Coordinates of C-alpha atoms and ligand atoms in Angstrom, one line a residue:
X1 CA -43.8 107.4 239.3
X2 CA -46.3 105.3 241.0
X3 CA -45.3 102.4 243.3
X4 CA -47.1 99.3 242.2
X5 CA -47.5 95.9 243.8
X6 CA -47.3 93.0 241.3
X7 CA -48.7 89.6 242.0
X8 CA -46.2 86.7 241.4
X9 CA -45.8 83.0 242.0
X10 CA -42.6 81.3 243.2
X11 CA -39.9 79.9 240.9
X12 CA -38.2 76.6 241.9
X13 CA -34.6 76.5 242.8
X14 CA -33.8 80.1 243.9
X15 CA -31.3 78.7 246.4
X16 CA -28.1 80.7 246.7
X17 CA -24.9 78.5 246.4
X18 CA -21.4 79.1 247.5
X19 CA -21.6 82.7 246.3
X20 CA -25.2 83.9 245.5
X21 CA -27.8 82.7 243.0
X22 CA -26.2 81.8 239.7
X23 CA -28.1 80.7 236.7
X24 CA -28.0 80.9 232.9
X25 CA -28.9 84.4 231.6
X26 CA -31.9 82.8 229.9
X27 CA -33.2 81.8 233.3
X28 CA -32.8 85.3 234.7
X29 CA -34.5 86.8 231.6
X30 CA -37.8 85.2 232.4
X31 CA -40.3 87.7 233.6
X32 CA -40.5 88.1 237.4
X33 CA -37.5 85.8 238.0
X34 CA -35.1 88.5 239.2
X35 CA -37.9 90.4 240.8
X36 CA -38.9 87.4 242.9
X37 CA -35.4 86.9 244.2
X38 CA -34.8 90.6 244.9
X39 CA -38.1 91.0 246.7
X40 CA -37.1 87.9 248.8
X41 CA -33.9 89.6 249.8
X42 CA -35.7 92.9 250.6
X43 CA -38.3 91.1 252.7
X44 CA -35.5 89.5 254.8
X45 CA -33.2 92.4 255.4
X46 CA -33.9 94.1 258.7
X47 CA -33.7 97.9 258.6
X48 CA -33.9 98.3 254.8
X49 CA -36.5 101.1 255.0
X50 CA -34.7 104.4 255.2
X51 CA -31.3 102.9 254.6
X52 CA -28.6 103.2 252.0
X53 CA -28.2 100.3 249.5
X54 CA -25.2 99.8 247.2
X55 CA -25.9 98.3 243.7
X56 CA -23.4 97.3 241.1
X57 CA -22.1 94.4 239.1
X58 CA -19.3 93.1 236.9
X59 CA -20.7 94.6 233.7
X60 CA -21.7 91.3 232.1
X61 CA -24.7 91.0 229.7
X62 CA -27.9 91.7 231.6
X63 CA -26.1 93.8 234.2
X64 CA -27.6 97.1 233.1
X65 CA -31.2 95.8 232.8
X66 CA -30.9 94.2 236.2
X67 CA -29.6 97.4 237.9
X68 CA -32.6 99.3 236.5
X69 CA -35.0 96.7 237.9
X70 CA -33.3 96.7 241.3
X71 CA -33.3 100.5 241.5
X72 CA -37.1 100.6 240.9
X73 CA -37.7 97.9 243.5
X74 CA -35.4 99.6 246.0
X75 CA -37.4 102.8 245.6
X76 CA -40.7 101.0 246.1
X77 CA -39.4 99.1 249.1
X78 CA -38.5 102.2 251.1
X79 CA -34.7 102.4 250.6
X80 CA -33.7 106.0 251.2
X81 CA -30.6 106.2 249.1
X82 CA -29.1 103.9 246.4
X83 CA -25.4 104.2 245.5
X84 CA -24.7 102.8 242.1
X85 CA -21.4 102.5 240.2
X86 CA -21.3 104.4 236.9
X87 CA -22.6 102.2 234.1
X88 CA -23.8 99.8 236.8
X89 CA -20.2 98.7 237.4
X90 CA -18.7 97.8 240.7
X91 CA -16.2 95.0 241.2
X92 CA -17.1 92.7 244.1
X93 CA -14.3 94.0 246.4
X94 CA -15.1 97.6 245.4
X95 CA -18.8 97.0 246.3
X96 CA -17.6 95.7 249.7
X97 CA -15.5 98.8 250.1
X98 CA -18.3 101.2 249.3
X99 CA -20.8 99.4 251.6
X100 CA -18.4 99.8 254.5
X101 CA -17.5 103.4 253.7
X102 CA -21.1 104.6 253.2
X103 CA -22.5 102.8 256.2
X104 CA -24.9 101.1 253.9
X105 CA -27.4 98.4 255.0
X106 CA -25.8 96.2 252.4
X107 CA -25.4 95.8 248.7
X108 CA -26.7 93.9 245.8
X109 CA -23.9 92.6 243.5
X110 CA -24.6 91.3 240.1
X111 CA -22.1 88.7 238.9
X112 CA -21.5 85.1 238.0
X113 CA -17.8 85.7 238.7
X114 CA -15.6 83.6 236.4
X115 CA -18.5 81.9 234.6
X116 CA -18.7 83.0 230.9
X117 CA -21.1 85.9 230.1
X118 CA -23.2 87.0 227.1
X119 CA -26.7 86.0 226.1
X120 CA -25.8 82.3 226.3
X121 CA -23.6 82.7 229.4
X122 CA -24.4 83.0 233.1
X123 CA -25.7 85.7 235.4
X124 CA -25.8 85.9 239.1
X125 CA -26.9 88.0 242.1
X126 CA -25.7 88.1 245.7
X127 CA -26.4 90.2 248.7
X128 CA -23.7 91.5 250.9
X129 CA -24.5 92.6 254.4
X130 CA -23.7 95.8 256.3
X131 CA -20.1 94.6 257.1
X132 CA -19.5 94.5 253.4
X133 CA -19.3 90.7 253.3
X134 CA -21.4 88.0 251.6
X135 CA -24.6 87.2 253.4
X136 CA -24.1 84.4 255.9
X137 CA -25.9 81.1 255.5
X138 CA -28.6 82.1 258.0
X139 CA -29.5 85.0 255.6
X140 CA -29.2 83.0 252.4
X141 CA -31.4 80.3 253.8
X142 CA -34.0 82.9 254.7
X143 CA -33.9 84.4 251.2
X144 CA -34.5 80.9 249.8
X145 CA -37.4 80.2 252.2
X146 CA -39.0 83.5 251.3
X147 CA -38.6 82.8 247.5
X148 CA -40.7 79.7 248.0
X149 CA -43.6 81.6 249.5
X150 CA -43.5 84.9 247.6
X151 CA -46.8 86.2 246.4
X152 CA -46.0 89.8 245.3
X153 CA -43.2 92.2 244.6
X154 CA -43.0 96.0 244.8
X155 CA -41.7 98.2 242.0
X156 CA -42.2 101.6 240.4
X157 CA -43.6 102.5 237.1
X158 CA -40.8 104.8 235.9
X159 CA -38.4 105.2 232.9
X160 CA -34.8 104.0 233.1
X161 CA -32.3 106.2 234.8
X162 CA -29.1 107.5 233.2
X163 CA -26.5 105.3 234.8
X164 CA -23.6 106.9 232.9
X165 CA -23.7 110.3 234.4
X166 CA -22.1 110.9 237.8
X167 CA -24.3 112.6 240.5
X168 CA -27.6 112.4 242.2
X169 CA -31.1 112.0 240.8
X170 CA -34.4 111.4 242.5
X171 CA -36.3 108.2 241.8
X172 CA -39.7 108.0 243.4
X173 CA -39.0 109.1 247.0
X174 CA -35.3 108.1 247.0
X175 CA -32.0 109.5 246.0
X176 CA -29.9 107.6 243.5
X177 CA -26.3 108.5 243.5
X178 CA -24.1 107.4 240.6
X179 CA -20.5 107.2 241.7
X180 CA -17.1 106.6 240.1
X181 CA -16.7 102.9 240.7
X182 CA -12.9 103.1 241.1
X183 CA -12.4 106.2 243.3
X184 CA -13.2 104.8 246.8
X185 CA -11.4 101.6 246.1
X186 CA -8.3 103.2 244.8
X187 CA -8.2 105.5 247.8
X188 CA -8.4 102.5 250.1
X189 CA -5.6 100.7 248.3
X190 CA -3.4 103.7 248.7
X191 CA -3.9 103.7 252.4
X192 CA -2.8 100.0 252.7
X193 CA 0.4 99.8 250.7
X194 CA 3.8 101.4 250.4
X195 CA 2.9 103.1 247.1
X196 CA 6.2 104.9 247.0
X197 CA 8.2 101.7 247.1
X198 CA 6.1 100.1 244.4
X199 CA 6.4 103.3 242.2
X200 CA 10.2 103.0 242.7
X201 CA 10.1 99.4 241.6
X202 CA 8.4 100.3 238.4
X203 CA 10.7 103.2 237.8
X204 CA 13.7 100.9 238.1
X205 CA 12.5 98.9 235.1
X206 CA 10.5 96.1 236.7
X207 CA 8.1 94.9 234.1
X208 CA 4.7 93.4 234.8
X209 CA 1.6 92.3 232.8
X210 CA -1.9 92.4 234.3
X211 CA -4.5 90.6 232.4
X212 CA -8.0 92.0 233.2
X213 CA -9.5 89.3 230.9
X214 CA -12.0 91.9 229.5
X215 CA -13.7 91.8 232.9
X216 CA -14.4 94.4 235.6
X217 CA -10.9 94.9 236.9
X218 CA -9.6 96.7 233.8
X219 CA -10.5 100.3 234.9
X220 CA -9.3 99.6 238.5
X221 CA -6.0 98.2 237.3
X222 CA -5.4 100.9 234.8
X223 CA -6.0 103.6 237.3
X224 CA -3.9 102.1 240.1
X225 CA -1.1 100.4 238.3
X226 CA -0.6 102.7 235.3
X227 CA -1.8 106.1 236.6
X228 CA -1.0 106.0 240.3
X229 CA 2.0 103.7 240.3
X230 CA 3.6 104.7 237.1
X231 CA 3.7 101.3 235.4
X232 CA 4.1 101.8 231.6
X233 CA 1.0 102.1 229.5
X234 CA 0.2 98.6 228.2
X235 CA 0.9 96.9 231.5
X236 CA -2.8 96.2 231.7
X237 CA -4.0 94.0 228.9
X238 CA -7.6 93.2 227.9
X239 CA -8.5 96.1 230.1
X240 CA -11.8 97.1 228.5
X241 CA -14.7 95.4 230.2
X242 CA -17.0 93.6 227.7
X243 CA -20.4 92.2 228.2
X244 CA -19.3 88.8 227.0
X245 CA -15.7 89.0 228.2
X246 CA -14.6 88.8 224.6
X247 CA -16.1 85.3 224.4
X248 CA -13.6 84.0 227.0
X249 CA -13.8 82.4 230.4
X250 CA -12.8 85.2 232.8
X251 CA -11.1 82.8 235.1
X252 CA -7.6 83.5 236.1
X253 CA -5.9 80.1 236.1
X254 CA -3.4 78.3 233.9
X255 CA -6.2 76.9 231.7
X256 CA -8.0 80.1 230.9
X257 CA -5.5 82.9 231.1
X258 CA -3.6 81.5 228.1
X259 CA -2.3 84.8 226.7
X260 CA -0.8 85.8 230.1
X261 CA 0.7 82.4 230.7
X262 CA 2.3 82.5 227.3
X263 CA 3.9 85.9 228.0
X264 CA 5.3 84.8 231.4
X265 CA 6.7 81.5 230.1
X266 CA 7.8 82.9 226.7
X267 CA 10.9 84.7 225.5
X268 CA 11.7 88.0 227.1
X269 CA 9.2 87.4 229.8
X270 CA 8.3 90.2 232.2
X271 CA 9.2 90.0 235.9
X272 CA 5.7 89.6 237.1
X273 CA 2.3 88.6 235.8
X274 CA -1.2 88.6 237.3
X275 CA -4.8 88.2 236.3
X276 CA -8.2 88.7 237.8
X277 CA -11.7 87.2 237.2
X278 CA -15.1 88.5 236.0
X279 CA -16.0 90.4 239.2
X280 CA -12.4 91.2 240.3
X281 CA -12.2 89.1 243.5
X282 CA -9.8 86.4 242.2
X283 CA -6.1 86.7 241.4
X284 CA -3.5 84.6 239.7
X285 CA 0.2 85.3 240.5
X286 CA 3.0 84.5 238.1
X287 CA 6.7 85.2 238.0
X288 CA 9.0 84.8 235.1
X289 CA 8.7 81.1 234.4
X290 CA 6.9 80.6 237.7
X291 CA 3.3 79.9 238.7
X292 CA 2.5 80.6 242.3
X293 CA -0.3 78.3 243.5
X294 CA -2.9 80.3 245.4
X295 CA -2.3 78.2 248.5
X296 CA 1.4 79.1 248.4
X297 CA 0.5 82.7 247.6
X298 CA -1.4 82.9 250.9
X299 CA 1.5 81.4 252.8
X300 CA 4.1 83.7 251.3
X301 CA 2.0 86.8 251.9
X302 CA 1.5 85.6 255.6
X303 CA 5.2 85.1 256.0
X304 CA 6.0 88.5 254.5
X305 CA 3.1 90.5 255.8
X306 CA 5.0 92.8 258.1
X307 CA 6.8 94.3 255.1
X308 CA 3.5 95.9 254.1
X309 CA 2.3 99.0 256.0
X310 CA -1.2 97.7 256.7
X311 CA 0.3 94.7 258.6
X312 CA 3.4 96.3 260.2
X313 CA 2.1 95.4 263.6
X314 CA 2.0 91.7 262.7
X315 CA -0.9 89.4 261.9
X316 CA -3.7 88.6 264.4
X317 CA -4.4 85.3 262.8
X318 CA -5.0 83.7 259.4
X319 CA -7.7 81.4 257.9
X320 CA -8.0 79.2 254.8
X321 CA -10.8 77.3 253.3
X322 CA -10.7 73.5 254.0
X323 CA -9.5 72.4 250.5
X324 CA -6.8 75.1 250.5
X325 CA -3.3 73.5 251.2
X326 CA -1.9 73.6 254.6
X327 CA 1.1 75.7 253.6
X328 CA -0.2 78.7 255.5
X329 CA -0.7 76.6 258.6
X330 CA 3.1 76.1 258.8
X331 CA 3.7 79.8 258.6
X332 CA 1.1 80.5 261.3
X333 CA 2.7 77.9 263.5
X334 CA 6.1 79.6 263.2
X335 CA 4.6 83.0 263.8
X336 CA 2.7 81.7 266.8
X337 CA -0.7 82.9 265.5
X338 CA -4.0 81.1 265.1
X339 CA -4.9 79.5 261.8
X340 CA -8.6 78.7 261.2
X341 CA -10.0 76.1 258.7
X342 CA -13.4 77.1 257.3
X343 CA -15.8 75.7 254.7
X344 CA -15.4 76.8 251.0
X345 CA -16.8 80.3 250.3
X346 CA -15.8 83.8 251.5
X347 CA -18.9 84.1 253.7
X348 CA -17.3 81.9 256.3
X349 CA -14.4 84.3 256.9
X350 CA -16.7 87.2 257.8
X351 CA -17.2 86.5 261.5
X352 CA -13.5 85.9 262.0
X353 CA -12.5 89.1 260.3
X354 CA -15.2 91.1 262.1
X355 CA -14.1 89.8 265.5
X356 CA -10.4 90.6 264.7
X357 CA -9.4 87.0 265.1
X358 CA -7.8 87.0 261.6
X359 CA -6.7 89.7 259.2
X360 CA -5.5 87.6 256.3
X361 CA -7.3 84.7 254.6
X362 CA -7.6 82.8 251.4
X363 CA -8.8 80.0 249.2
X364 CA -7.2 77.6 246.8
X365 CA -9.5 78.9 244.1
X366 CA -7.4 82.0 243.4
X367 CA -8.9 84.0 246.3
X368 CA -6.9 86.0 248.7
X369 CA -8.0 88.8 251.0
X370 CA -7.7 90.7 254.2
X371 CA -9.6 92.8 256.7
X372 CA -9.7 95.9 254.6
X373 CA -13.0 94.7 253.0
X374 CA -15.1 91.6 253.5
X375 CA -14.5 89.9 250.1
X376 CA -11.6 88.3 248.4
X377 CA -9.8 91.0 246.4
X378 CA -7.8 90.3 243.2
X379 CA -6.1 93.6 242.7
X380 CA -5.4 93.9 246.4
X381 CA -3.5 90.6 246.3
X382 CA -1.5 91.9 243.3
X383 CA -0.6 95.1 245.1
X384 CA 0.4 93.1 248.2
X385 CA 2.7 91.0 246.1
X386 CA 4.2 94.1 244.5
X387 CA 4.8 95.6 247.9
X388 CA 6.5 92.5 249.2
X389 CA 8.7 92.2 246.1
X390 CA 9.6 95.8 246.3
X391 CA 10.4 95.5 250.0
X392 CA 12.4 92.3 249.7
X393 CA 14.2 93.0 246.5
X394 CA 13.7 89.4 245.3
X395 CA 12.3 87.9 242.2
X396 CA 9.2 85.7 242.4
X397 CA 11.3 82.6 241.9
X398 CA 13.8 83.7 244.6
X399 CA 11.0 84.4 247.0
X400 CA 9.4 81.0 246.4
X401 CA 12.7 79.2 246.8
X402 CA 13.3 81.0 250.1
X403 CA 9.8 80.1 251.3
X404 CA 10.1 76.4 250.5
X405 CA 13.6 76.4 252.0
X406 CA 12.1 77.6 255.3
X407 CA 8.8 75.8 255.5
X408 CA 9.0 73.0 253.0
X409 CA 7.0 72.8 249.8
X410 CA 3.3 71.8 249.5
X411 CA 2.5 70.7 245.9
X412 CA -1.0 71.5 245.1
X413 CA -3.5 70.7 242.3
X414 CA -7.2 70.5 241.6
X415 CA -9.2 68.5 239.1
X416 CA -12.7 69.6 238.1
X417 CA -15.2 67.3 236.4
X418 CA -17.9 69.6 235.0
X419 CA -21.5 69.2 234.1
X420 CA -21.8 65.6 235.2
X421 CA -25.3 64.3 235.9
X422 CA -26.4 65.3 239.4
X423 CA -27.5 61.7 240.3
X424 CA -24.0 60.4 239.3
X425 CA -22.3 63.0 241.4
X426 CA -24.5 62.4 244.4
X427 CA -24.0 58.6 244.1
X428 CA -20.2 59.0 244.0
X429 CA -20.2 61.2 247.1
X430 CA -22.7 58.9 249.0
X431 CA -20.6 55.8 248.3
X432 CA -17.4 57.5 249.3
X433 CA -18.9 58.9 252.4
X434 CA -19.9 55.3 253.4
X435 CA -16.3 54.1 253.1
X436 CA -14.6 56.9 254.9
X437 CA -14.9 55.5 258.4
X438 CA -13.0 52.3 257.5
X439 CA -10.1 54.0 255.7
X440 CA -7.9 55.1 258.7
X441 CA -4.8 52.9 259.0
X442 CA -5.2 51.3 255.6
X443 CA -2.6 51.4 252.9
X444 CA -3.6 53.2 249.7
X445 CA -1.1 53.2 246.8
X446 CA 1.8 53.0 249.2
X447 CA 0.5 55.7 251.5
X448 CA -1.1 55.1 254.9
X449 CA -4.3 56.8 255.7
X450 CA -4.0 58.9 258.9
X451 CA -7.6 60.1 259.0
X452 CA -10.6 60.3 256.8
X453 CA -13.8 62.2 257.5
X454 CA -16.5 64.6 256.2
X455 CA -15.8 68.2 257.1
X456 CA -18.3 70.0 259.3
X457 CA -17.7 73.4 260.8
X458 CA -18.8 75.3 263.9
X459 CA -18.2 79.0 263.6
X460 CA -16.0 79.9 266.6
X461 CA -17.5 83.4 266.8
X462 CA -21.3 82.9 266.4
X463 CA -21.6 79.1 267.0
X464 CA -23.4 78.5 263.7
X465 CA -23.0 75.0 262.3
X466 CA -22.4 73.9 258.6
X467 CA -22.5 70.2 257.8
X468 CA -21.3 68.3 254.8
X469 CA -18.6 70.6 253.6
X470 CA -16.4 68.1 251.8
X471 CA -14.8 64.6 252.2
X472 CA -11.2 64.5 253.1
X473 CA -8.6 61.7 253.3
X474 CA -5.3 62.6 255.0
X475 CA -2.2 60.5 254.8
X476 CA 0.6 60.0 257.3
X477 CA 3.2 61.5 255.0
X478 CA 1.3 64.8 255.1
X479 CA -0.4 64.4 251.8
X480 CA -4.2 64.8 251.4
X481 CA -7.1 64.3 249.0
X482 CA -10.3 66.3 249.3
X483 CA -13.6 65.8 247.3
X484 CA -16.6 68.2 247.1
X485 CA -19.3 69.2 244.8
X486 CA -19.3 72.8 243.5
X487 CA -21.9 75.3 244.7
X488 CA -21.5 77.7 241.8
X489 CA -22.1 75.7 238.7
X490 CA -25.2 76.3 236.5
X491 CA -25.6 73.0 234.7
X492 CA -25.5 69.5 236.3
X493 CA -22.9 69.0 239.0
X494 CA -19.2 69.8 239.2
X495 CA -17.0 67.4 241.1
X496 CA -13.8 69.0 242.5
X497 CA -10.9 66.9 243.6
X498 CA -8.1 68.6 245.4
X499 CA -4.6 67.1 246.1
X500 CA -1.7 68.2 248.1
X501 CA 1.7 66.6 248.8
X502 CA 4.1 67.9 251.4
X503 CA 7.9 67.8 250.8
X504 CA 9.7 69.0 254.0
X505 CA 12.7 71.3 254.1
X506 CA 15.5 69.5 252.2
X507 CA 13.0 67.4 250.2
X508 CA 12.3 67.3 246.5
X509 CA 11.2 70.9 245.7
X510 CA 12.0 71.1 242.0
X511 CA 9.3 68.9 240.5
X512 CA 6.5 70.2 238.2
X513 CA 3.3 70.1 240.3
X514 CA 1.4 67.8 237.9
X515 CA 4.3 65.3 238.0
X516 CA 4.6 65.5 241.7
X517 CA 0.9 64.9 242.2
X518 CA 0.3 62.2 239.5
X519 CA 0.2 59.3 242.0
X520 CA -2.2 61.1 244.3
X521 CA -4.4 62.1 241.4
X522 CA -4.6 58.5 240.1
X523 CA -5.3 57.3 243.6
X524 CA -8.0 59.9 244.1
X525 CA -9.8 58.9 240.8
X526 CA -9.7 55.2 241.8
X527 CA -10.7 55.6 245.4
X528 CA -13.9 57.6 244.4
X529 CA -14.6 55.4 241.3
X530 CA -14.8 58.6 239.2
X531 CA -14.8 56.7 235.9
X532 CA -17.3 54.1 237.1
X533 CA -19.8 56.8 238.3
X534 CA -19.3 59.4 235.6
X535 CA -17.7 57.7 232.6
X536 CA -15.0 60.4 232.7
X537 CA -11.4 59.4 232.4
X538 CA -9.9 62.8 232.8
X539 CA -10.9 66.1 234.3
X540 CA -12.2 69.1 232.3
X541 CA -10.0 71.5 234.0
X542 CA -6.8 70.9 235.9
X543 CA -5.4 73.8 237.9
Ligands
VG1_1 C1 -15.9 78.3 243.9 C2 -14.6 78.2 244.7 C3 -14.7 78.9 246.0 C4 -15.1 80.3 245.8 C5 -16.4 80.4 245.0 C6 -16.8 81.8 244.7 O1 -17.0 77.7 244.7 O2 -14.3 76.8 244.9 O3 -13.5 78.8 246.7 O4 -15.3 81.0 247.1 O5 -16.3 79.7 243.8 O6 -15.8 82.4 244.0 P1 -17.5 76.2 244.3 O7 -18.6 75.9 245.3 O8 -17.9 76.2 242.9 O9 -16.3 75.3 244.5 V1 -16.2 83.5 242.8 O10 -14.8 84.4 242.3 O11 -16.9 82.5 241.7 O12 -17.4 84.5 243.5
CO2 CO1 -15.2 86.1 241.4

């Protein structure tokens, strides 16, 4: 097993987006493409030599090949120990958990999250730092800069390792430890929740369906829900991870989790439904005939946090990404705790969590999490909901009605226009940016604009600055429209338009969200000239 140094030349566009570098599998399959990016990471991580590195992914097509490549490169780059999930599998939150538990220098996580998989699907790679969280922008900028100047990468000439057998093997000078991908994570979950109360809930006949969408969460959900909490066999559906997710979009929302939605809104519906995405960090929460918007979910969990052992001392503070609705702000105000507004992407919560300023946070994009790891965590959110339902003895519908009755209801929706030409998207944003400063005080569709601006963020802990994080138009009646371009897409640009409408206590709480939001959605399309710029008359996905 000889270490070798291979000459290479840079590839264009190895710029990490909202959550790592995501490209079509075909792009990643080009010789040297993955190697270049991995070497760029290794060149930028201080203290890599002699350290422990965690490696794993969501099991999608190309995962195993990539894990073997990264192991060889880790060995040649002086890593002392590599910790790998069996079969190359680690959900994103489990990887975060293992990095923290092992005191690793960080981890390489292979995933394109909710993007489809398979030979014609997408692949991705991200680096998480020693705190278990996504590399901050200062690091991802450094990886990108390095990728543009790279001239060589280091690897080993060695056969593939057996990733399916637990235990330790030597590779070059390093130890490779293949671990059960579920064990550490399941143990952590048991330390956070009132497992006995949830077990009792299931024993009393409470029925739930968890849709793992043939993605990474299947083994985790089966172990924790069915084996440890006693939910009946069959509670977890689509629980076997497949390289192509069964040809589906592993995206837990009303558009893509059709089977689950059908069950919860159909005859003899169970009490509770949930789903997770490709890499296990997202969650969707449903009750019988009820969809809980992710923004509301965050607010409800904040309001009920003290019913859960991990939070029995109360919350230190909460945070949400900018486009996430302000429902949680109202809870924070009532609790007298801080509420931070951060740019989109979990990496912006890291400093706040590390500093202990917050211990609960979330995004409108079906992401919720806490300070137990440094990633959003799908199954954790499901367990948190189960714990709250068990403690409160209410149905999901009753809990939501109580919440809106106390804080008012924030209707929330998002429209995505996918794969539009980059120039058209850039022109739309540039034009809108130019009009923002003149909007305040004007009347738009019967609503008066209170303020309009482009969101920029200064991290209150480390002072780092992030510009151009989305355009927002707020109205005097508490409603709001936000526009931004996605940083996770792999073809063209994706325009995201977010709407919220606030109905105070005693207001109209019984509308269907799309109906309640229709006037705002129409206004948003007109204000940005979406049809004029893109030719699109309706979004590809509405959630
Ligand atoms: C999207 C979501 C964002 C989330 C990111 C990664 O980013 O909007 O909230 O953090 O995906 O989630 P963008 O830039 O496409 O809007 V995951 O589960 O794809 O890692
Ligand atoms: Co994900």
